[in-house]
XYZ file of C-alpha atoms in Angstrom:
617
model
C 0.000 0.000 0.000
C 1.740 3.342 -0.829
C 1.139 6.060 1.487
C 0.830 9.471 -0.503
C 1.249 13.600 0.097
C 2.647 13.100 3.787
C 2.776 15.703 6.662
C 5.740 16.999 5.830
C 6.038 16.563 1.817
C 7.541 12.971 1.754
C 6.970 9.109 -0.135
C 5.672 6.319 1.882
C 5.858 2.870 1.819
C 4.080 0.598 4.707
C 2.659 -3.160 4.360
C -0.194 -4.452 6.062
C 0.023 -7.514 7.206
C -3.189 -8.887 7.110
C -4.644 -9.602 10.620
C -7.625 -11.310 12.949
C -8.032 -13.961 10.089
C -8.797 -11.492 7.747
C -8.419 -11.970 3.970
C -5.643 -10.187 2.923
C -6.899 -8.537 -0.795
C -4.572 -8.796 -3.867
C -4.033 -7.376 -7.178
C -6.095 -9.061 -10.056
C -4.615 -10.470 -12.955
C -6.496 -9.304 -15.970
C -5.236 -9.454 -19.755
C -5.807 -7.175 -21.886
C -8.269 -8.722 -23.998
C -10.608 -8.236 -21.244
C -10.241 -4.681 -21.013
C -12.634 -2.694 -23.314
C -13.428 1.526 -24.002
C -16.055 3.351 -25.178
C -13.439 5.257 -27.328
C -9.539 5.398 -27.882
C -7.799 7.829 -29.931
C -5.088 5.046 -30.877
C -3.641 4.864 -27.340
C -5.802 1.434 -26.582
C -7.496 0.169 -23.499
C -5.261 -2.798 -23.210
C -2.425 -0.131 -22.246
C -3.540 -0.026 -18.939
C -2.625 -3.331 -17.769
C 0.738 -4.115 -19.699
C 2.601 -2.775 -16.373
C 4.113 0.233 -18.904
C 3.539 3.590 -17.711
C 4.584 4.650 -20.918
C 1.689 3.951 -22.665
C -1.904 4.595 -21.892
C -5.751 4.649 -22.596
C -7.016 7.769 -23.911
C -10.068 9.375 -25.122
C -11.756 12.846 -24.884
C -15.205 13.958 -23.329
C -17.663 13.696 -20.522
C -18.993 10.135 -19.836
C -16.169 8.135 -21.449
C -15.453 4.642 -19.707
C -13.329 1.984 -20.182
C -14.140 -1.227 -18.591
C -12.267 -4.192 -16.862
C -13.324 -7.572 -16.686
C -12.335 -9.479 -14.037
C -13.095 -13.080 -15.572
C -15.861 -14.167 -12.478
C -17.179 -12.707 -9.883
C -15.027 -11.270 -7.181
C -14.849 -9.182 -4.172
C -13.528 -5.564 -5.332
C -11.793 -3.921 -2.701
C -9.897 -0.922 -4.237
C -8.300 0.631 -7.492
C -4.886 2.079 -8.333
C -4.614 4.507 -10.629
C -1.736 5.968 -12.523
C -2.581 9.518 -15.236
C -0.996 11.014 -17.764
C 0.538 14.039 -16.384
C -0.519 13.385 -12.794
C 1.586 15.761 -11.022
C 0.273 18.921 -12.997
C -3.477 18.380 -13.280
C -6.217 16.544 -11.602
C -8.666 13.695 -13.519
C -12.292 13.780 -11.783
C -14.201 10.177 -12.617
C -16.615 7.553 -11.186
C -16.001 3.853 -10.234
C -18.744 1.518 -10.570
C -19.117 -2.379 -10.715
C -21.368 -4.784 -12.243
C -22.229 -8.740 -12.375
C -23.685 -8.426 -15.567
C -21.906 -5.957 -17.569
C -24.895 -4.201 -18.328
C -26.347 -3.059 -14.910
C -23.779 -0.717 -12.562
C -23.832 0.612 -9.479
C -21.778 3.392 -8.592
C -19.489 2.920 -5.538
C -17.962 6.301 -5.491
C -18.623 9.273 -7.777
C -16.878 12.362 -8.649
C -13.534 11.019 -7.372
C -10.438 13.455 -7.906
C -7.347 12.727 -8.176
C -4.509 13.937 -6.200
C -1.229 15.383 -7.771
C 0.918 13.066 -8.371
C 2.777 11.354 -10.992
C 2.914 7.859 -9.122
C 0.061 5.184 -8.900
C -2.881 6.392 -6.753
C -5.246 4.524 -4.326
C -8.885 5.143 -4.580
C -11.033 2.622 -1.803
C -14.422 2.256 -1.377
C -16.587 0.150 0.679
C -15.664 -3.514 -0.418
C -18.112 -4.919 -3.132
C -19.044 -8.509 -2.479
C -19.760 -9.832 -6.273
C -18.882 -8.221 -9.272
C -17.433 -9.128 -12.065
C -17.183 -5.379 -13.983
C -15.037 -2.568 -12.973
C -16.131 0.894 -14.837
C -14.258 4.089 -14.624
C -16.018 6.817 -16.112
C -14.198 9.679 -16.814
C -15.175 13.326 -16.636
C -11.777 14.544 -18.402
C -9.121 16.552 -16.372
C -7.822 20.542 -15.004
C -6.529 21.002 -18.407
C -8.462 19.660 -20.492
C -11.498 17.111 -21.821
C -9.206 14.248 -22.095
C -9.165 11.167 -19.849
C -5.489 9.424 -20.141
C -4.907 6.499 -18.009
C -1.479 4.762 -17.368
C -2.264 1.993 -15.778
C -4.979 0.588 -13.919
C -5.002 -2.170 -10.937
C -7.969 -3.582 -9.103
C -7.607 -5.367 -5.943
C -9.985 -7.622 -3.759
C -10.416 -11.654 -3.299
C -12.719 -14.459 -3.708
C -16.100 -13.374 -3.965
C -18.354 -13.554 -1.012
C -20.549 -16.202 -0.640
C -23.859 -15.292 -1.523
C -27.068 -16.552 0.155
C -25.734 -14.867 3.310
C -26.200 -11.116 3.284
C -29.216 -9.395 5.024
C -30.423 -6.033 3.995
C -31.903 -3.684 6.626
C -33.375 -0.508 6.155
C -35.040 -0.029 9.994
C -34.292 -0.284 13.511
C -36.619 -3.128 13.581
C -35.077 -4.837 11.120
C -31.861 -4.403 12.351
C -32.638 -5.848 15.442
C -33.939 -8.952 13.854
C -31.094 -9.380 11.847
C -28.078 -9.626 14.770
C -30.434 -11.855 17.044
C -30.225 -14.159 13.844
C -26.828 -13.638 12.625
C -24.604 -17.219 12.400
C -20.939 -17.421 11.133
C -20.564 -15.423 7.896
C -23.635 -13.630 7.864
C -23.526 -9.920 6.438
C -25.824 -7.379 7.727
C -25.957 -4.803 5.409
C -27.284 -1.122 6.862
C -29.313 0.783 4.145
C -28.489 4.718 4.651
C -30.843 6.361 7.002
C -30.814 6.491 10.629
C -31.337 3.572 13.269
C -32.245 4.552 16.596
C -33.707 2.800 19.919
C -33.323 3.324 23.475
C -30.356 1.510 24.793
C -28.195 -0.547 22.604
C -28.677 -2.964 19.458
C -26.858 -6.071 20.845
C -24.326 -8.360 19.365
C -24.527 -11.384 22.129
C -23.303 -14.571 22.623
C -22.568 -14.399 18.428
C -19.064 -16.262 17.336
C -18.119 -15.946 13.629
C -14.896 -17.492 12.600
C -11.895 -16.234 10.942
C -13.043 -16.975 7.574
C -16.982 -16.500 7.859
C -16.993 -13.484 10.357
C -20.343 -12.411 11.702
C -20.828 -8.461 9.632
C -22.446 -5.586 10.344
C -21.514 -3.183 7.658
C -22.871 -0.564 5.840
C -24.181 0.052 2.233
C -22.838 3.632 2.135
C -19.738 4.196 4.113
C -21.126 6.714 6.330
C -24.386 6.851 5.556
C -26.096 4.445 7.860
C -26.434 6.868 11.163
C -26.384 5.211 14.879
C -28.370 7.908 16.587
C -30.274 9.064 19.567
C -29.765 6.879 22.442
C -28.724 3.995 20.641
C -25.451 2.474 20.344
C -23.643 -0.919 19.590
C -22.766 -3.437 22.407
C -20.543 -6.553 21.582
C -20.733 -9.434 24.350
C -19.486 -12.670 24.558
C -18.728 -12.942 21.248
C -16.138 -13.179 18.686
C -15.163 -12.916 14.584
C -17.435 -9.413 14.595
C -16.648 -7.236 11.916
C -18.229 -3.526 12.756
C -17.845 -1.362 9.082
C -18.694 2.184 7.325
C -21.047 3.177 10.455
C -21.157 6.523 11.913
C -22.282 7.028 14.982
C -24.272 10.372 16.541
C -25.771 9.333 19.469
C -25.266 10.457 22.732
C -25.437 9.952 26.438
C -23.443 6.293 25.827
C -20.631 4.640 24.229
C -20.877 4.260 20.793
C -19.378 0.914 20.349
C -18.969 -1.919 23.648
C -16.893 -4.696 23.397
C -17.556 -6.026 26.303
C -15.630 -9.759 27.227
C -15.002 -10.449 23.131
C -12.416 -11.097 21.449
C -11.031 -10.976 17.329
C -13.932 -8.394 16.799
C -12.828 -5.873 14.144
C -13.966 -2.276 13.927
C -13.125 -0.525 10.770
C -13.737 2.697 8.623
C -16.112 3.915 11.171
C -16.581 7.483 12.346
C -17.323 8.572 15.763
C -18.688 12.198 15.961
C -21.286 11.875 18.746
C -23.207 14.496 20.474
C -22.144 15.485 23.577
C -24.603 16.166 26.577
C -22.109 17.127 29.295
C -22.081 13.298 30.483
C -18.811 11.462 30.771
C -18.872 9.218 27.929
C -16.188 6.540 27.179
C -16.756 6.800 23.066
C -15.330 3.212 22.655
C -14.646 0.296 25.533
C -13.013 -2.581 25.686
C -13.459 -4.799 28.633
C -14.530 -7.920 30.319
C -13.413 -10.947 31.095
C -12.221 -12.499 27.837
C -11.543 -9.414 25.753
C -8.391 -10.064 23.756
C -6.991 -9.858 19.693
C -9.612 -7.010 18.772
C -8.582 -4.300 15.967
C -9.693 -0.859 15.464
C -8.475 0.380 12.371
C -9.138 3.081 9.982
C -11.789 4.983 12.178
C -12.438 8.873 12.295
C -12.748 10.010 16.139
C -13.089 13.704 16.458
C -14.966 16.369 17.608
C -14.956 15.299 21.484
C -14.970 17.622 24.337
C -17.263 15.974 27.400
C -15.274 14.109 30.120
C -14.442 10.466 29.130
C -11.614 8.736 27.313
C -12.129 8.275 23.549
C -10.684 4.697 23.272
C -10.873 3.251 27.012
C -9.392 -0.383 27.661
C -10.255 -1.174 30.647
C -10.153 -4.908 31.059
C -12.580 -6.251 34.218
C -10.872 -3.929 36.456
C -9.579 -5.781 38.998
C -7.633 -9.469 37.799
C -7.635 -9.057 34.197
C -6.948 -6.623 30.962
C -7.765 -6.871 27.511
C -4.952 -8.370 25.941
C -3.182 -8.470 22.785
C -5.290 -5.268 20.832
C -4.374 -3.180 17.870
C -5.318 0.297 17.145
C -4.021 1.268 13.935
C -4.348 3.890 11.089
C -7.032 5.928 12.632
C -7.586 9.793 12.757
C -7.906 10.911 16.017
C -8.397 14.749 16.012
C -10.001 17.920 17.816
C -10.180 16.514 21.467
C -10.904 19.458 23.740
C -10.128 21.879 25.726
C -7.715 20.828 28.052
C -9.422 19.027 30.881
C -6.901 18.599 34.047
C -7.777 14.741 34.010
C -10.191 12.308 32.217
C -10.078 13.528 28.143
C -7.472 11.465 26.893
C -7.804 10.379 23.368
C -6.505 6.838 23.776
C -6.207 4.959 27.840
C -4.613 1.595 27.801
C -5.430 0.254 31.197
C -6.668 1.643 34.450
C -5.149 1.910 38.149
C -6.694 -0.830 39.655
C -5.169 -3.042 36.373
C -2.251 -1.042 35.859
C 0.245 -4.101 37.092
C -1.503 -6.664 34.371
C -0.023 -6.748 30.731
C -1.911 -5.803 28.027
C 0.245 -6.381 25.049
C -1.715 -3.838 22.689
C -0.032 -2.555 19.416
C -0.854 1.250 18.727
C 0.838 2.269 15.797
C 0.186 4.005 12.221
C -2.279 6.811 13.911
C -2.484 10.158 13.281
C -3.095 12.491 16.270
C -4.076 15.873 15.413
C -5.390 18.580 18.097
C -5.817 16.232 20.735
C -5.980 18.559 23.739
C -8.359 17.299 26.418
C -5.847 15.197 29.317
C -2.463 15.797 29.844
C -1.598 12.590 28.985
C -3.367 12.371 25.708
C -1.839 9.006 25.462
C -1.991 7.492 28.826
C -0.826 4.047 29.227
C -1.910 2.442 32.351
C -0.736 -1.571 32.025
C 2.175 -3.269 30.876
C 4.190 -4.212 27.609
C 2.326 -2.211 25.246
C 4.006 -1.020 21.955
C 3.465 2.526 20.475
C 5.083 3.227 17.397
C 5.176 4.293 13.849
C 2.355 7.599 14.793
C 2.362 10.515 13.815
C 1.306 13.629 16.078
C 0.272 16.734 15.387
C 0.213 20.088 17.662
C -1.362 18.244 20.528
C -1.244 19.551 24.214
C -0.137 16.890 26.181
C 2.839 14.119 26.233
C 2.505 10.525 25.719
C 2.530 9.037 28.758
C 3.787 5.336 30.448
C 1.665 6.354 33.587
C 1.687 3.138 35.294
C 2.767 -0.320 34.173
C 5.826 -1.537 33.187
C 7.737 -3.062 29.775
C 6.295 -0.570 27.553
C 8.424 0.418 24.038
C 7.843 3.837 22.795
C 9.653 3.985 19.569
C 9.415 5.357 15.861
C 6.813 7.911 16.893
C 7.073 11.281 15.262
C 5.752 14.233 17.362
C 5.222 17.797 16.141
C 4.507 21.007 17.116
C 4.526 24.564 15.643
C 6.508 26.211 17.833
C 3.928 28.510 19.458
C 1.189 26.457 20.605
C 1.634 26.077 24.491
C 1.535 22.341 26.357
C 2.349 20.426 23.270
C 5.264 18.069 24.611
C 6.635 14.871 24.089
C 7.151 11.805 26.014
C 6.514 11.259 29.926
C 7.729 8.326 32.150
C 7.283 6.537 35.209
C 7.558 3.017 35.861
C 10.177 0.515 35.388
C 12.049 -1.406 32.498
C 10.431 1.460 29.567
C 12.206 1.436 26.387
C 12.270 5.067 24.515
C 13.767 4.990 21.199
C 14.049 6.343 17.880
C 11.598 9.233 18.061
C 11.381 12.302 16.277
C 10.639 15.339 18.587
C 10.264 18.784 16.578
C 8.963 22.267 17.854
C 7.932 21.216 21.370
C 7.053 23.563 23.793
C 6.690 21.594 26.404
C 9.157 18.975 27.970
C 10.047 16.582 24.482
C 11.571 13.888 27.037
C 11.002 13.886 30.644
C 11.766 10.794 32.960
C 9.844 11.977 35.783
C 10.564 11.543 39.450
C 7.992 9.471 41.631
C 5.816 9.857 44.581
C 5.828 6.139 45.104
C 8.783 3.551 45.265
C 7.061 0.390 44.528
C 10.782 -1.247 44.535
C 13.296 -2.691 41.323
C 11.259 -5.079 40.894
C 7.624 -3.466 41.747
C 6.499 -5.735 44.471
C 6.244 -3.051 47.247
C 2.741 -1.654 47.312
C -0.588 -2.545 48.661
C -3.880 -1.611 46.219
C -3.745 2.300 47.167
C -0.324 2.712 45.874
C -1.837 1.863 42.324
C -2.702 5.438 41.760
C 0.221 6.924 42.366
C 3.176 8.075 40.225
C 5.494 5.650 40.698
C 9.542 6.152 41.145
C 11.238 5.173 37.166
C 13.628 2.241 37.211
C 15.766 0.972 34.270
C 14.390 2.963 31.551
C 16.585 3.062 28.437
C 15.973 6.633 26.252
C 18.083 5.945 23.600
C 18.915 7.231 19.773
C 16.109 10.041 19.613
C 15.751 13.231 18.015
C 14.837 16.436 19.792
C 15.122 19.804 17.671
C 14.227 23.139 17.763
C 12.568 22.915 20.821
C 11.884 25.021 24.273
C 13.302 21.887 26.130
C 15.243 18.859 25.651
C 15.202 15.912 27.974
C 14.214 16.392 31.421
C 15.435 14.111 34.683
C 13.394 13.916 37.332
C 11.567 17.162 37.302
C 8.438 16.375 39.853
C 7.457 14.607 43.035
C 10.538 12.891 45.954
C 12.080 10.006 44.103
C 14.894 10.298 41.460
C 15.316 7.743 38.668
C 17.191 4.567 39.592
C 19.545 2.086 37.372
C 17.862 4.350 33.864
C 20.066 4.905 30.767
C 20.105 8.041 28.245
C 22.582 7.285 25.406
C 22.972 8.359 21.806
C 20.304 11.265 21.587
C 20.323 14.188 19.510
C 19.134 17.556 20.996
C 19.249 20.761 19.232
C 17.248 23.694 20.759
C 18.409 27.300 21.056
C 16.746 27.670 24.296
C 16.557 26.076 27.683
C 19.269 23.325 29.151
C 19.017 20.509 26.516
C 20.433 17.554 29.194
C 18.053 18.962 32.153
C 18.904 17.252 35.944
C 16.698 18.205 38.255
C 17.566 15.547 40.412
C 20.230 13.772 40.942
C 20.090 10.390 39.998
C 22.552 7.182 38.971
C 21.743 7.700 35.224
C 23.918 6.449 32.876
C 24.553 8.821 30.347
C 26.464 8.214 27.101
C 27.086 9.042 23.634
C 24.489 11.754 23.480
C 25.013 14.932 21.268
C 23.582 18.946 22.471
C 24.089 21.828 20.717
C 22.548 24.994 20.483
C 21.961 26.374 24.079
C 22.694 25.585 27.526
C 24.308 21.760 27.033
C 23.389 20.382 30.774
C 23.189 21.482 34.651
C 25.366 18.718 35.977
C 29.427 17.796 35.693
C 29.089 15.448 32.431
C 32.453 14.622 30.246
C 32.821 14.726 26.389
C 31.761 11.204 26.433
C 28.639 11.391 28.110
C 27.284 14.309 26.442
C 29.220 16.092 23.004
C 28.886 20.017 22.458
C 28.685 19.590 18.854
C 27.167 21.363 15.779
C 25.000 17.856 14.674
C 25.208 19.560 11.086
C 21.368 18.843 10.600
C 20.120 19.031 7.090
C 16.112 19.581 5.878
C 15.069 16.606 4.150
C 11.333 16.429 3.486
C 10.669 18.610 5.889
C 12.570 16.909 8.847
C 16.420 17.477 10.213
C 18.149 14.958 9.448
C 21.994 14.204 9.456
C 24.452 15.465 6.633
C 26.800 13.546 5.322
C 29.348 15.640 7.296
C 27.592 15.011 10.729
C 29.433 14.121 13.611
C 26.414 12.028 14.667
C 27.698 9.191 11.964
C 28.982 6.005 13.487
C 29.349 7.494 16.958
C 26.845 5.510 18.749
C 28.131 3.719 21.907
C 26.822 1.057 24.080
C 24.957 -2.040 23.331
C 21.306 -1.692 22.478
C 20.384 -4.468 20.404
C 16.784 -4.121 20.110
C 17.683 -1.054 17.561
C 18.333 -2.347 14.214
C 16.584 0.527 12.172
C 16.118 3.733 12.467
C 12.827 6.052 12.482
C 12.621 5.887 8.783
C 12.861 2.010 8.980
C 16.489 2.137 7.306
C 18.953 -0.982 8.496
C 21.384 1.102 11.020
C 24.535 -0.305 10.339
C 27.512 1.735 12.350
C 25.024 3.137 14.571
C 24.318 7.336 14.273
C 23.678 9.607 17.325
C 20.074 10.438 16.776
C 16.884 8.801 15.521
C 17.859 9.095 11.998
C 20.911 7.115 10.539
C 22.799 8.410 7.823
C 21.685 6.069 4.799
C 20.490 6.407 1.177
C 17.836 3.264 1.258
C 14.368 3.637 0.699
C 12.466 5.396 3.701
C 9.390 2.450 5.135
C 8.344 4.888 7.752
C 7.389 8.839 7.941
C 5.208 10.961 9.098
C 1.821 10.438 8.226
C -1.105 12.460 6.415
C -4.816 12.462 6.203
C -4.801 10.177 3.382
C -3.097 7.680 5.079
C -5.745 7.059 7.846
C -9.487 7.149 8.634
C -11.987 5.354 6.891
C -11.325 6.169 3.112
C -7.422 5.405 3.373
C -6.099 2.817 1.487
């Protein structure tokens, strides 16, 4: 899947890895004797599946098509696109499918391309049969003409019919999940379902391959209102799809004690009554291997977490869950405590392991909690997301084992509270982020107000709440520039860091100290780089901390390292677990920094509308 038009102005390339039993769609094989025009002007229709982007289909006018056929019927998933002169006009068309090659249905219309002079991704809400792709062209910004390179249409096996249910009421609907069996489809007609309390998904198990779905017709268009909402219980192999939700007074979605339950291309924009609504829970006994992916969450301002995982709150957590390439945006105003956009865990669970995967998000504006990440369990990974002038740090609040790495966090330089990362706990790993235009604290291993011990056995239930002393944490080969502050020891509460290690960061900031000790502490420092203001408050040598120019260098909108850097192949110490860097490049030599020095293709950047929510590829 190639990500397109990012944050910051650069080429992305990320793989999905297909997950929860999922069918993982691929690109169709289709000659060219099965691809047919309503015109050409010599340039034939067969052009746009030789795999030559020199040559192309072309013909001029409104209304011109040119149709693939796909040999059977098939489930379509998406179409690639690449156009004659991409990156200096637009092409505005229509996809539609058919089983017939006479009747189609249009799946999206008036669809405009972006820019560019690469192949472009164009999804839609996954078409069950058809064995007829259309794209009907309405010409381009320059002219009448509609000149396709090539053309590529992904999806799978067809799905098997007999199966589906259409709804078009409340009513209906609630018919249809009391019903449902492995690999039934509900499909939602657009309009608006509403009933007091929730439509229920109980007691329902799909399987990998025939999931139980509730999807809509219209991505969008079918409307969960009023005081309605969804509850999942005791159930499993639940896909939730294309729904949006307005209702208020209760969580939209429950998943309450289920487990491989999938929530995609939803969006969450619920009216808000003052009450303090958890927009999406998972919990229960039971609860493990969901995935919400490729949801729109904004717009939220009442008390309540956005994404709450709460587990049964007292012996057991959801396990093993995966948030991924979802917009989460315009959470606020700042609340002292309760608005965070995503909580993994709670106090009372905060010592159980969760093992949730939160990566490939895009956090814009998300203001409400100071933590607007607050992670409240244990060995949870947060990587490869993308944040955007958010108040707030990311925060290991309690638990242990977590790995905060490949994130890339960004501010503007003048919006107050946006900050970085925040730690307490023991045995964190902090690496390879990208920290730009913070004005708050980038990287701050906090003191603690509790001692729970090296190994954290020392506490009784009340302790859970507190912010507990930092033990072994490794911050190692991250970026922090042009920034009020760098990295930050022990700035709050009695107890200083114990046993932690800072090595091989990069800070350049023209104000405040860049190597901050409020407290002293037995941190191992080592390797690190600061330049550009006050270097540190404490007695550190050459080799603990270099006064350096880093001889940064603006590549696609980020500083990177020159090829005359000092930063190149000075790394020290042994930190296996970092074999790339934050663009996903091999490190070899290890750099000082989050970026190493290389000329291979770049797997991981900042992200960009297009590359999330629910009409991303």
């Amino acid at each position: 899947m190639a990500h397109r038009k990012l944050v910051i102005g650069s080429s992305l390339l990320l793989t999905l890895a297909p997950s929860l039993g999922f069918a993982a769609d691929e690109k169709f094989s289709i000659p060219g004797t099965s691809v047919t025009a309503s015109a050409d002007d010599g340039n034939v229709p067969a052009n746009t599946v030789d795999g030559d982007l020199n040559t192309r289909w072309s013909a001029e006018g409104d209304g011109q098509w040119i149709r693939f056929d796909l040999g059977a019927n098939k489930k379509v998933a998406y179409v690639k696109i690449a156009f004659l002169n991409g990156a200096s006009r637009t092409f505005t068309f229509d996809i539609q499918t058919s089983t017939d090659g006479t009747t189609f249905s249009t799946v999206r219309s008036n669809v405009t391309s972006s820019l560019s002079s690469s192949i472009q991704t164009f999804d839609f809400t996954d078409v069950g049969s058809a064995r007829y792709v259309r794209l009907v062209g309405y010409g381009n910004t320059s002219n009448a003409w509609n000149s396709y390179l090539e053309v590529e249409i992904y999806g799978s096996a067809a799905e098997t019919p007999g199966n589906v249910v259409n709804v078009s009421t409340a009513a209906q609907l609630t018919t249809a999940l009391t019903n449902a069996t492995a690999g039934t489809t509900i499909v939602l007609a657009d309009g608006t379902y509403t009933k007091t309390g929730a439509f229920s998904i109980q007691n329902k198990n799909g399987t990998a391959s025939n999931p139980i779905t509730l999807k809509a017709a219209n991505r969008g268009r079918a409307i969960i209102s009023g005081s309605a909402s969804l509850s999942v219980s005791g159930s499993s192999y639940v896909v939730i799809e294309g729904l949006k939700f307005t209702n208020t007074g209760a969580s939209a979605i429950v998943l309450d004690g289920s487990n491989n339950v999938r929530v995609t291309r939803n969006t969450f924009d619920l009216i808000e009554n003052g009450t303090e609504v958890k927009w999406l829970m998972l919990k229960g006994s039971g609860s493990h291997h969901n995935r919400i992916d490729h949801n729109d969450f904004g717009g939220k301002s009442d008390p309540g977490p956005v994404i709450a995982m709460d587990g049964n709150y007292s012996t057991q957590m959801t396990q093993y869950d995966v948030i991924e390439y979802n917009y989460f945006h315009d959470i606020g105003p700042r609340l002292s405590n309760g608005l965070e956009t995503l909580r993994l865990g709670l106090s009372a669970v905060s010592m159980l392991d969760a093992y949730a995967t939160v990566q490939y998000n895009v956090f814009e504006r998300c203001d409400g909690d100071p933590e607007f990440i607050s992670i409240k369990s244990g060995h949870n990974t947060i990587r490869y997301n993308t944040v955007v002038n958010s108040q707030g740090q990311l925060t290991a609040r309690h638990g242990n084992h977590n790995s905060i790495y490949g994130n890339f966090i960004l501010g503007d330089g003048t919006k107050a509270g946006v900050g970085g990362i925040r730690i307490y706990g023991t045995d964190h790993k902090v690496y390879n982020n990208y920290l730009e235009k913070l004005t708050d604290d980038a990287l701050l291993i906090d003191g603690g107000d509790f001692d729970g011990g090296p190994d954290s056995s020392n506490y009784t239930s009340t302790d859970l709440s507190k912010h507990w002393r930092v033990y072994r944490t490794e911050v190692v080969n991250n970026t922090v520039v042009n920034s009020t502050t760098g990295l930050v020891i022990g700035k709050k509460y009695t107890y200083a860091p114990v046993d932690s290690k800072v090595a091989n960061n990069l800070i350049r900031n023209t104000t405040g100290t860049l190597y901050n000790e409020t407290k002293t502490s037995n941190t191992l420092f080592q390797g690190n780089i600061g330049y550009g203001s006050t270097l540190n408050n404490r007695s550190r040598t050459s080799g603990e901390i270099r006064n350096v120019n880093p001889s940064l260098t603006t590549s696609n909108g980020l500083q990177k390292l020159s090829s005359t850097s000092p930063a190149i192949n000075t790394a020290v110490g042994t930190y296996a677990y970092i074999a790339e860097d934050m663009d996903g490049q091999i490190r070899s030599t290890n750099d000082v920094g989050a970026d190493e020095y290389s000329t291979a293709a770049i797997v991981h950047a900042p992200l960009s509308l297009e590359d999330v929510g629910p009409n991303a590829p």
